[in-house]
Each structure stands twice: as structure tokens, then as C-alpha cells.
mmCIF file of C-alpha atoms in Angstrom:
data_model
loop_
_atom_site.group_PDB
_atom_site.id
_atom_site.type_symbol
_atom_site.label_atom_id
_atom_site.label_comp_id
_atom_site.label_asym_id
_atom_site.label_seq_id
_atom_site.Cartn_x
_atom_site.Cartn_y
_atom_site.Cartn_z
ATOM 1 C CA UNK A 29 -20.398 -0.063 25.234
ATOM 2 C CA UNK A 30 -18.022 1.853 27.656
ATOM 3 C CA UNK A 31 -19.004 4.397 30.406
ATOM 4 C CA UNK A 32 -17.346 6.295 31.024
ATOM 5 C CA UNK A 33 -16.203 7.912 27.734
ATOM 6 C CA UNK A 34 -17.043 11.338 26.634
ATOM 7 C CA UNK A 35 -18.249 10.800 22.708
ATOM 8 C CA UNK A 36 -18.174 14.243 22.249
ATOM 9 C CA UNK A 37 -15.287 15.210 24.096
ATOM 10 C CA UNK A 38 -12.826 12.549 22.611
ATOM 11 C CA UNK A 39 -9.473 13.889 21.328
ATOM 12 C CA UNK A 40 -6.220 11.554 19.867
ATOM 13 C CA UNK A 41 -5.025 9.597 22.253
ATOM 14 C CA UNK A 42 -5.431 6.314 22.994
ATOM 15 C CA UNK A 43 -7.593 4.625 24.623
ATOM 16 C CA UNK A 44 -7.632 0.245 25.339
ATOM 17 C CA UNK A 45 -10.066 -1.358 23.774
ATOM 18 C CA UNK A 46 -11.314 -4.935 23.410
ATOM 19 C CA UNK A 47 -9.339 -6.221 20.172
ATOM 20 C CA UNK A 48 -6.590 -7.061 18.314
ATOM 21 C CA UNK A 49 -5.943 -7.643 15.047
ATOM 22 C CA UNK A 50 -2.099 -9.415 14.809
ATOM 23 C CA UNK A 51 -0.290 -11.967 12.178
ATOM 24 C CA UNK A 52 3.203 -13.540 12.120
ATOM 25 C CA UNK A 53 4.919 -13.919 8.607
ATOM 26 C CA UNK A 54 7.330 -17.959 8.992
ATOM 27 C CA UNK A 55 8.730 -19.623 6.017
ATOM 28 C CA UNK A 56 7.765 -16.433 3.404
ATOM 29 C CA UNK A 57 4.201 -16.689 4.249
ATOM 30 C CA UNK A 58 1.566 -15.270 6.505
ATOM 31 C CA UNK A 59 -0.726 -17.543 8.522
ATOM 32 C CA UNK A 60 -4.815 -16.801 8.277
ATOM 33 C CA UNK A 61 -3.983 -14.566 11.680
ATOM 34 C CA UNK A 62 -6.494 -14.042 14.675
ATOM 35 C CA UNK A 63 -8.748 -11.763 17.443
ATOM 36 C CA UNK A 64 -6.213 -10.841 20.439
ATOM 37 C CA UNK A 65 -7.749 -8.783 23.467
ATOM 38 C CA UNK A 66 -3.661 -8.640 24.165
ATOM 39 C CA UNK A 67 -2.276 -5.533 23.517
ATOM 40 C CA UNK A 68 1.906 -6.047 24.879
ATOM 41 C CA UNK A 69 3.302 -7.081 21.126
ATOM 42 C CA UNK A 70 6.393 -10.301 22.505
ATOM 43 C CA UNK A 71 9.221 -10.604 20.839
ATOM 44 C CA UNK A 72 12.923 -10.847 20.515
ATOM 45 C CA UNK A 73 15.251 -7.760 21.620
ATOM 46 C CA UNK A 74 16.970 -8.771 18.374
ATOM 47 C CA UNK A 75 13.942 -7.843 15.906
ATOM 48 C CA UNK A 76 15.326 -5.610 12.809
ATOM 49 C CA UNK A 77 12.351 -3.810 14.261
ATOM 50 C CA UNK A 78 13.507 -1.829 17.535
ATOM 51 C CA UNK A 79 17.490 -1.286 16.336
ATOM 52 C CA UNK A 80 16.826 -0.891 12.061
ATOM 53 C CA UNK A 81 13.919 1.233 11.817
ATOM 54 C CA UNK A 82 12.275 -2.018 9.426
ATOM 55 C CA UNK A 83 8.699 -0.584 10.424
ATOM 56 C CA UNK A 84 6.115 0.779 9.249
ATOM 57 C CA UNK A 85 2.231 1.969 9.540
ATOM 58 C CA UNK A 86 -1.000 3.222 8.327
ATOM 59 C CA UNK A 87 -3.756 5.303 9.374
ATOM 60 C CA UNK A 88 -7.482 4.448 8.476
ATOM 61 C CA UNK A 89 -10.633 4.987 10.456
ATOM 62 C CA UNK A 90 -14.245 3.333 10.407
ATOM 63 C CA UNK A 91 -17.131 5.828 10.695
ATOM 64 C CA UNK A 92 -20.363 5.314 12.180
ATOM 65 C CA UNK A 93 -23.166 6.625 9.710
ATOM 66 C CA UNK A 94 -26.000 8.027 9.209
ATOM 67 C CA UNK A 95 -27.765 5.111 8.467
ATOM 68 C CA UNK A 96 -26.423 3.243 11.647
ATOM 69 C CA UNK A 97 -24.367 1.267 9.205
ATOM 70 C CA UNK A 98 -20.521 1.443 9.826
ATOM 71 C CA UNK A 99 -18.017 3.094 6.959
ATOM 72 C CA UNK A 100 -14.384 2.444 6.248
ATOM 73 C CA UNK A 101 -13.263 4.723 3.983
ATOM 74 C CA UNK A 102 -11.442 3.724 0.849
ATOM 75 C CA UNK A 103 -9.669 1.133 3.030
ATOM 76 C CA UNK A 104 -8.666 -0.600 -0.182
ATOM 77 C CA UNK A 105 -5.433 2.533 -0.334
ATOM 78 C CA UNK A 106 -3.990 2.453 2.423
ATOM 79 C CA UNK A 107 -3.459 -1.619 1.575
ATOM 80 C CA UNK A 108 -1.480 -0.684 -1.159
ATOM 81 C CA UNK A 109 0.130 2.309 0.488
ATOM 82 C CA UNK A 110 1.115 -0.230 3.141
ATOM 83 C CA UNK A 111 2.964 -2.309 0.353
ATOM 84 C CA UNK A 112 4.670 0.539 -1.444
ATOM 85 C CA UNK A 113 6.489 1.057 2.322
ATOM 86 C CA UNK A 114 7.106 -2.975 2.996
ATOM 87 C CA UNK A 115 8.811 -2.780 -0.361
ATOM 88 C CA UNK A 116 11.388 0.220 0.673
ATOM 89 C CA UNK A 117 11.993 -1.780 3.791
ATOM 90 C CA UNK A 118 12.176 -5.002 1.979
ATOM 91 C CA UNK A 119 9.290 -6.392 4.367
ATOM 92 C CA UNK A 120 6.385 -9.632 3.243
ATOM 93 C CA UNK A 121 3.773 -6.594 1.487
ATOM 94 C CA UNK A 122 0.020 -7.363 3.129
ATOM 95 C CA UNK A 123 -2.252 -7.660 0.651
ATOM 96 C CA UNK A 124 -5.072 -6.149 -0.111
ATOM 97 C CA UNK A 125 -7.290 -8.703 0.651
ATOM 98 C CA UNK A 126 -5.305 -10.001 4.092
ATOM 99 C CA UNK A 127 -5.418 -5.835 5.017
ATOM 100 C CA UNK A 128 -8.939 -4.851 4.508
ATOM 101 C CA UNK A 129 -10.509 -8.378 6.327
ATOM 102 C CA UNK A 130 -8.638 -8.007 8.588
ATOM 103 C CA UNK A 131 -9.071 -4.156 9.832
ATOM 104 C CA UNK A 132 -13.502 -5.584 8.940
ATOM 105 C CA UNK A 133 -12.661 -7.585 12.424
ATOM 106 C CA UNK A 134 -10.904 -5.443 14.374
ATOM 107 C CA UNK A 135 -14.089 -3.105 13.915
ATOM 108 C CA UNK A 136 -16.510 -5.045 14.496
ATOM 109 C CA UNK A 137 -15.111 -6.499 17.317
ATOM 110 C CA UNK A 138 -14.841 -3.362 18.865
ATOM 111 C CA UNK A 139 -17.554 -2.283 18.026
ATOM 112 C CA UNK A 140 -18.973 -0.579 20.910
ATOM 113 C CA UNK A 141 -15.579 1.920 21.011
ATOM 114 C CA UNK A 142 -17.396 2.859 17.618
ATOM 115 C CA UNK A 143 -18.597 6.895 19.154
ATOM 116 C CA UNK A 144 -21.936 7.769 17.897
ATOM 117 C CA UNK A 145 -23.033 9.686 14.554
ATOM 118 C CA UNK A 146 -23.259 12.879 14.912
ATOM 119 C CA UNK A 147 -20.209 13.293 18.020
ATOM 120 C CA UNK A 148 -17.560 13.320 15.171
ATOM 121 C CA UNK A 149 -15.807 11.256 16.588
ATOM 122 C CA UNK A 150 -14.420 8.555 14.843
ATOM 123 C CA UNK A 151 -12.616 4.651 15.352
ATOM 124 C CA UNK A 152 -8.755 5.694 14.227
ATOM 125 C CA UNK A 153 -7.323 2.034 13.262
ATOM 126 C CA UNK A 154 -3.103 1.785 12.960
ATOM 127 C CA UNK A 155 -1.897 -1.032 11.080
ATOM 128 C CA UNK A 156 1.502 -1.343 11.065
ATOM 129 C CA UNK A 157 3.965 -4.103 10.990
ATOM 130 C CA UNK A 158 7.445 -4.576 11.872
ATOM 131 C CA UNK A 159 10.329 -7.035 11.580
ATOM 132 C CA UNK A 160 11.166 -9.455 14.761
ATOM 133 C CA UNK A 161 13.200 -12.747 14.943
ATOM 134 C CA UNK A 162 16.673 -13.453 16.479
ATOM 135 C CA UNK A 163 18.729 -10.839 14.313
ATOM 136 C CA UNK A 164 21.523 -8.321 15.492
ATOM 137 C CA UNK A 165 23.197 -7.490 11.187
ATOM 138 C CA UNK A 166 21.847 -5.283 9.524
ATOM 139 C CA UNK A 167 19.697 -7.027 6.620
ATOM 140 C CA UNK A 168 16.106 -7.616 6.438
ATOM 141 C CA UNK A 169 14.262 -10.073 8.991
ATOM 142 C CA UNK A 170 12.851 -13.296 7.001
ATOM 143 C CA UNK A 171 9.839 -12.894 10.443
ATOM 144 C CA UNK A 172 6.941 -10.032 10.629
ATOM 145 C CA UNK A 173 4.215 -9.235 12.969
ATOM 146 C CA UNK A 174 1.054 -7.515 10.564
ATOM 147 C CA UNK A 175 -0.974 -5.797 13.775
ATOM 148 C CA UNK A 176 -4.223 -3.663 13.747
ATOM 149 C CA UNK A 177 -5.366 -1.862 16.877
ATOM 150 C CA UNK A 178 -8.260 0.391 17.621
ATOM 151 C CA UNK A 179 -8.980 3.036 19.296
ATOM 152 C CA UNK A 180 -11.881 6.109 19.594
ATOM 153 C CA UNK A 181 -10.593 9.686 18.645
ATOM 154 C CA UNK A 182 -11.922 13.298 17.692
ATOM 155 C CA UNK A 183 -10.258 16.373 16.843
ATOM 156 C CA UNK A 184 -6.222 15.522 16.168
ATOM 157 C CA UNK A 185 -5.705 19.023 17.065
ATOM 158 C CA UNK A 186 -7.670 20.417 18.956
ATOM 159 C CA UNK A 187 -10.936 23.283 18.618
ATOM 160 C CA UNK A 188 -11.643 20.806 15.381
ATOM 161 C CA UNK A 189 -12.885 22.434 12.295
ATOM 162 C CA UNK A 190 -10.689 26.238 13.476
ATOM 163 C CA UNK A 191 -7.523 27.901 11.230
ATOM 164 C CA UNK A 192 -4.643 26.414 13.323
ATOM 165 C CA UNK A 193 -0.737 28.449 12.712
ATOM 166 C CA UNK A 194 2.611 27.000 11.867
ATOM 167 C CA UNK A 195 5.541 27.881 11.951
ATOM 168 C CA UNK A 196 8.424 27.035 8.646
ATOM 169 C CA UNK A 197 10.917 24.789 10.410
ATOM 170 C CA UNK A 198 14.838 24.783 9.414
ATOM 171 C CA UNK A 199 14.159 20.505 10.641
ATOM 172 C CA UNK A 200 14.101 18.964 7.359
ATOM 173 C CA UNK A 201 10.944 15.656 7.849
ATOM 174 C CA UNK A 202 12.613 13.340 5.062
ATOM 175 C CA UNK A 203 16.568 13.473 2.684
ATOM 176 C CA UNK A 204 15.837 13.843 -0.979
ATOM 177 C CA UNK A 205 15.873 11.044 -2.418
ATOM 178 C CA UNK A 206 15.354 8.482 1.527
ATOM 179 C CA UNK A 207 11.900 7.626 2.404
ATOM 180 C CA UNK A 208 10.485 10.022 3.083
ATOM 181 C CA UNK A 209 6.910 8.848 0.136
ATOM 182 C CA UNK A 210 7.043 5.696 2.254
ATOM 183 C CA UNK A 211 4.394 5.544 6.413
ATOM 184 C CA UNK A 212 7.302 4.717 8.164
ATOM 185 C CA UNK A 213 8.265 5.943 11.688
ATOM 186 C CA UNK A 214 11.410 7.169 11.127
ATOM 187 C CA UNK A 215 10.089 10.066 9.285
ATOM 188 C CA UNK A 216 8.373 10.863 12.399
ATOM 189 C CA UNK A 217 10.767 10.665 14.445
ATOM 190 C CA UNK A 218 12.863 13.108 13.284
ATOM 191 C CA UNK A 219 9.758 15.455 13.455
ATOM 192 C CA UNK A 220 9.391 15.735 17.260
ATOM 193 C CA UNK A 221 11.760 17.910 17.922
ATOM 194 C CA UNK A 222 11.298 19.883 15.400
ATOM 195 C CA UNK A 223 7.036 19.848 16.505
ATOM 196 C CA UNK A 224 8.085 20.668 19.754
ATOM 197 C CA UNK A 225 9.759 24.016 19.146
ATOM 198 C CA UNK A 226 6.840 24.970 17.131
ATOM 199 C CA UNK A 227 4.719 23.947 19.932
ATOM 200 C CA UNK A 228 6.544 25.333 22.168
ATOM 201 C CA UNK A 229 6.609 29.032 20.008
ATOM 202 C CA UNK A 230 3.055 28.558 20.266
ATOM 203 C CA UNK A 231 2.258 26.931 16.755
ATOM 204 C CA UNK A 232 0.417 23.667 16.202
ATOM 205 C CA UNK A 233 2.656 21.993 14.287
ATOM 206 C CA UNK A 234 6.395 23.082 11.410
ATOM 207 C CA UNK A 235 5.965 23.095 8.225
ATOM 208 C CA UNK A 236 8.601 21.295 6.028
ATOM 209 C CA UNK A 237 10.460 22.330 3.457
ATOM 210 C CA UNK A 238 11.652 20.290 0.248
ATOM 211 C CA UNK A 239 15.184 19.226 1.881
ATOM 212 C CA UNK A 240 17.107 19.554 -1.359
ATOM 213 C CA UNK A 241 16.695 23.688 -1.691
ATOM 214 C CA UNK A 242 14.391 24.587 1.056
ATOM 215 C CA UNK A 243 12.144 26.413 -0.908
ATOM 216 C CA UNK A 244 8.685 25.241 -1.560
ATOM 217 C CA UNK A 245 6.181 24.112 1.410
ATOM 218 C CA UNK A 246 6.257 19.676 1.803
ATOM 219 C CA UNK A 247 4.669 19.249 4.084
ATOM 220 C CA UNK A 248 2.914 20.304 7.257
ATOM 221 C CA UNK A 249 3.356 18.232 10.455
ATOM 222 C CA UNK A 250 2.259 15.003 9.977
ATOM 223 C CA UNK A 251 -0.351 16.576 7.549
ATOM 224 C CA UNK A 252 -0.164 16.993 3.345
ATOM 225 C CA UNK A 253 -0.430 20.856 2.757
ATOM 226 C CA UNK A 254 -3.653 22.205 -0.188
ATOM 227 C CA UNK A 255 -3.439 25.325 -1.003
ATOM 228 C CA UNK A 256 -6.716 27.396 -2.493
ATOM 229 C CA UNK A 257 -5.873 30.172 -5.093
ATOM 230 C CA UNK A 258 -7.344 33.909 -6.165
ATOM 231 C CA UNK A 259 -8.323 32.190 -8.849
ATOM 232 C CA UNK A 260 -10.053 29.022 -7.348
ATOM 233 C CA UNK A 261 -7.699 26.688 -8.700
ATOM 234 C CA UNK A 262 -6.573 23.940 -6.025
ATOM 235 C CA UNK A 263 -3.344 23.034 -5.880
ATOM 236 C CA UNK A 264 -1.053 21.326 -3.330
ATOM 237 C CA UNK A 265 2.747 20.477 -3.731
ATOM 238 C CA UNK A 266 4.273 17.199 -5.496
ATOM 239 C CA UNK A 267 7.196 15.833 -4.253
ATOM 240 C CA UNK A 268 9.013 12.453 -4.378
ATOM 241 C CA UNK A 269 9.740 12.961 -0.658
ATOM 242 C CA UNK A 270 6.287 13.940 0.230
ATOM 243 C CA UNK A 271 3.638 11.156 1.796
ATOM 244 C CA UNK A 272 0.676 10.485 -0.665
ATOM 245 C CA UNK A 273 -2.178 11.353 1.802
ATOM 246 C CA UNK A 274 -5.144 9.114 1.063
ATOM 247 C CA UNK A 275 -7.189 12.484 1.583
ATOM 248 C CA UNK A 276 -4.702 14.982 -0.023
ATOM 249 C CA UNK A 277 -6.268 12.427 -3.229
ATOM 250 C CA UNK A 278 -9.759 12.330 -2.221
ATOM 251 C CA UNK A 279 -9.685 15.715 -2.083
ATOM 252 C CA UNK A 280 -8.482 16.402 -5.343
ATOM 253 C CA UNK A 281 -11.205 14.582 -6.634
ATOM 254 C CA UNK A 282 -13.977 16.406 -5.184
ATOM 255 C CA UNK A 283 -12.090 19.794 -5.479
ATOM 256 C CA UNK A 284 -12.627 18.850 -10.019
ATOM 257 C CA UNK A 285 -15.191 16.276 -9.855
ATOM 258 C CA UNK A 286 -17.720 18.263 -6.462
ATOM 259 C CA UNK A 287 -17.006 22.141 -6.821
ATOM 260 C CA UNK A 288 -15.304 21.920 -10.224
ATOM 261 C CA UNK A 289 -12.323 24.097 -9.376
ATOM 262 C CA UNK A 290 -8.966 22.661 -11.141
ATOM 263 C CA UNK A 291 -6.446 21.119 -9.260
ATOM 264 C CA UNK A 292 -3.038 20.868 -9.777
ATOM 265 C CA UNK A 293 0.500 18.877 -8.620
ATOM 266 C CA UNK A 294 2.743 21.329 -8.426
ATOM 267 C CA UNK A 295 5.330 23.531 -6.784
ATOM 268 C CA UNK A 296 4.672 25.478 -3.816
ATOM 269 C CA UNK A 297 6.754 27.875 -2.797
ATOM 270 C CA UNK A 298 7.317 29.746 -0.189
ATOM 271 C CA UNK A 299 8.140 32.744 -0.904
ATOM 272 C CA UNK A 300 4.296 32.774 -3.124
ATOM 273 C CA UNK A 301 2.046 32.511 -0.184
ATOM 274 C CA UNK A 302 0.602 35.898 -2.011
ATOM 275 C CA UNK A 303 -0.674 33.543 -3.916
ATOM 276 C CA UNK A 304 -3.004 31.922 -1.704
ATOM 277 C CA UNK A 305 -6.724 33.213 -0.546
ATOM 278 C CA UNK A 306 -6.420 29.453 1.055
ATOM 279 C CA UNK A 307 -4.503 27.147 2.432
ATOM 280 C CA UNK A 308 -5.091 24.026 4.778
ATOM 281 C CA UNK A 309 -3.682 20.063 6.329
ATOM 282 C CA UNK A 310 -4.490 17.563 5.713
ATOM 283 C CA UNK A 311 -4.938 13.760 6.616
ATOM 284 C CA UNK A 312 -7.273 10.898 7.969
ATOM 285 C CA UNK A 313 -6.177 12.185 11.650
ATOM 286 C CA UNK A 314 -6.525 15.567 10.655
ATOM 287 C CA UNK A 315 -8.743 15.791 8.704
ATOM 288 C CA UNK A 316 -8.838 19.288 6.987
ATOM 289 C CA UNK A 317 -7.138 22.533 9.480
ATOM 290 C CA UNK A 318 -7.435 25.695 7.988
ATOM 291 C CA UNK A 319 -4.469 26.646 8.318
ATOM 292 C CA UNK A 320 -4.475 31.036 8.543
ATOM 293 C CA UNK A 321 -1.324 31.739 9.140
ATOM 294 C CA UNK A 322 2.336 30.607 8.411
ATOM 295 C CA UNK A 323 5.394 32.169 9.530
ATOM 296 C CA UNK A 324 7.313 32.105 7.667
ATOM 297 C CA UNK A 325 11.419 33.068 9.360
ATOM 298 C CA UNK A 326 10.223 37.228 10.785
ATOM 299 C CA UNK A 327 8.051 36.868 8.128
ATOM 300 C CA UNK A 328 4.111 35.946 9.025
ATOM 301 C CA UNK A 329 1.851 35.827 6.713
ATOM 302 C CA UNK A 330 -2.501 35.186 6.919
ATOM 303 C CA UNK A 331 -4.359 33.643 4.223
ATOM 304 C CA UNK A 332 -8.100 33.527 4.945
ATOM 305 C CA UNK A 333 -8.370 34.921 8.497
ATOM 306 C CA UNK A 334 -6.488 33.490 11.543
ATOM 307 C CA UNK A 335 -10.368 32.538 13.595
ATOM 308 C CA UNK A 336 -12.722 31.858 10.417
ATOM 309 C CA UNK A 337 -12.945 28.823 8.315
ATOM 310 C CA UNK A 338 -12.436 29.436 3.769
ATOM 311 C CA UNK A 339 -15.853 28.934 1.845
ATOM 312 C CA UNK A 340 -14.026 26.315 -0.700
ATOM 313 C CA UNK A 341 -12.475 24.488 2.323
ATOM 314 C CA UNK A 342 -15.245 24.251 4.113
ATOM 315 C CA UNK A 343 -17.594 22.761 1.443
ATOM 316 C CA UNK A 344 -13.822 20.306 0.754
ATOM 317 C CA UNK A 345 -13.883 19.647 3.926
ATOM 318 C CA UNK A 346 -18.830 18.920 4.512
ATOM 319 C CA UNK A 347 -18.234 17.487 1.434
ATOM 320 C CA UNK A 348 -16.145 14.835 2.207
ATOM 321 C CA UNK A 349 -17.456 13.873 5.660
ATOM 322 C CA UNK A 350 -20.396 13.614 4.216
ATOM 323 C CA UNK A 351 -19.853 10.295 2.405
ATOM 324 C CA UNK A 352 -17.243 9.826 4.984
ATOM 325 C CA UNK A 353 -20.114 9.627 7.413
ATOM 326 C CA UNK A 354 -22.785 7.651 4.946
ATOM 327 C CA UNK A 355 -24.463 11.401 4.450
ATOM 328 C CA UNK A 356 -22.861 11.698 0.854
ATOM 329 C CA UNK A 357 -22.947 9.986 -2.645
ATOM 330 C CA UNK A 358 -19.315 8.939 -2.344
ATOM 331 C CA UNK A 359 -17.775 7.868 -5.917
ATOM 332 C CA UNK A 360 -17.780 3.800 -6.533
ATOM 333 C CA UNK A 361 -15.821 1.852 -4.250
ATOM 334 C CA UNK A 362 -14.976 5.203 -1.997
ATOM 335 C CA UNK A 363 -17.076 2.641 0.720
ATOM 336 C CA UNK A 364 -16.771 -0.358 2.080
ATOM 337 C CA UNK A 365 -19.134 -1.816 4.785
ATOM 338 C CA UNK A 366 -18.247 -3.302 7.974
ATOM 339 C CA UNK A 367 -22.052 -3.918 8.673
#
């Protein structure tokens, strides 16, 4: 086990691990794939990933369960989402079975880097597909790479489950009928500047409104938004330009079936924040980050508290993490065992 890793104080940054998975698509099919120690990709200068953004990625985690086993959380949903991203960018889809098997191989090969149970850390997996080969024209590539690497991580936002404040950005994250629902790098490239400006003003990140009307909340940085109404309804924005978060859909299920809340995907208007008693950002990396307050122009709206976590948000967090770490019974097919 690596001796120089402080498991309880991991951030969200790259730590090189021993092995990663790589598979090549040539002549219309994927090869079997293999594990390699090389963390440097060797690709053509004409690769479409470099020039035309023909690439997509995923994010999921492996968890050391209470009984010592290793859990993957709903990897089939990551496989399906990556398939949709590939379809949108004219890239070959990675079959679900191949995707999950590759994830298992990477976790098993890097088990020494999986944070121990009780530290709060996880092993973050980053699958991706990129267009490669000798290209120059604006068209889909003939060759592709599917790869997965992993790195041990702690909390995405400093402080873990503590409220963070966000600011509404004037920038758009994605176009109304663009690639917002696909997990592609261009969506994140466009968020770098507004994210930097938000942090400069001492906010955790930017909040993006719908690109068509700038009246409805869509995303919170690189995470999905949710809120709890004053009459205990769980609501999350619905839009074709929002990335369909696996964490969000898991919370929708848990809010309804475990907490007994009414749930809804719908419009969340930025000028109607008074309707909500709690709010949060959710995603694989962030898990759940309670939103203390939102700065919108000159107005600063506080939800439950800037310093304390709301009770419903805390209950959702405990339920989700309990399932991921094997402390609570998981809904059918949510957990895939690596060992």
C-alpha cells in the first residue's frame, strides 16, 4: 500500500496509480483491451480529439465497503451515458459489458490505492473515448481509443459535507440544442472562465441558467442542482441541455422510495428561490454539496444555512453514501462487486 498518501486528507487531484486500461478501435471493431503501466497516450498529431473535440468521458467511483469488499456504484448507467455521448459525436460505442469489465480490471489492479473504509476517500475512475489517427478534414475519425485510469480522491469541494455558496454566471455552459446532455470536454472548457471568476469572488463555483431564456437554473459548476421545497418536495431541473447525472437520478429514487418525498423534474426559476428551504449540488465527484446561498446579481439568497446542513439533504447524503459503502441495502442492480 502506498505509504505517502494521507487517506483522510485526500483532495480531488491526480495521483498516478499502477495500471490503466486501454483498448483500440480499428477496422470497425474494438480490440480486447489490456492493462498498461504507461500513463502517457501516444496519438497522431491529426487526432480529431485534438482539433475537433471528438472525445467524451465518464466519472465513477469504487468504494471500500464495510465488509472489506469493493463496490462499483451503478456502472451500467455510466456505460449507457457514455454510449449516448459517443452517439452524439459519431464515435463507436463501448459495449456495457466491456465497459464494466474494464472498470473491474482497473480497480483490481490498483486496489492498493483504494482508500480504506472509514476514511471517506474513494477510488475515482475516469473512462474516456477519443478520436485518433491521421486526420485533417472536419469529419469523424476512423480510429479511437477507449481508456480508463483511476486515482484516489477525497472531497471535491473543500470541507466535505459543508454548505458552499455559489454565484449565477452570465455565461452559458451549453447551447440550447447543443451537446449539454453529452459528457464532452467542450462543455467543461466553456466553464473554466466563469468558474475562475466565481472563485475569484470567493464562491465555490458558478451556477448556469438555461441558455435560451436565462430564467431557470440548469447546473451548478460541473454538478446537477436539486432543492427541497417548503412542503417537502424534491425538485431538480429538467432540460435537454443538462447532463443527466447518475447521482441525481439516484437521489430522485431515494427521495421518493426511502424518504417518502414527492419528486419532480421541472423548471427551477432563479427568481423563485424563496420556494425552497434547502438546496444542493450533486454528482459523482461532488456527491452532495449543500448550497448555503446563491448570489444572483445584487441579491444573495440563503437557503437553510450558510454553516449547517439541512436535515433532508443530510438524510439523502447518508442514504446514498450508506448504499455506496455497503452500510445500507442497495436497490436491485445498483452495486457491482469487484471482489
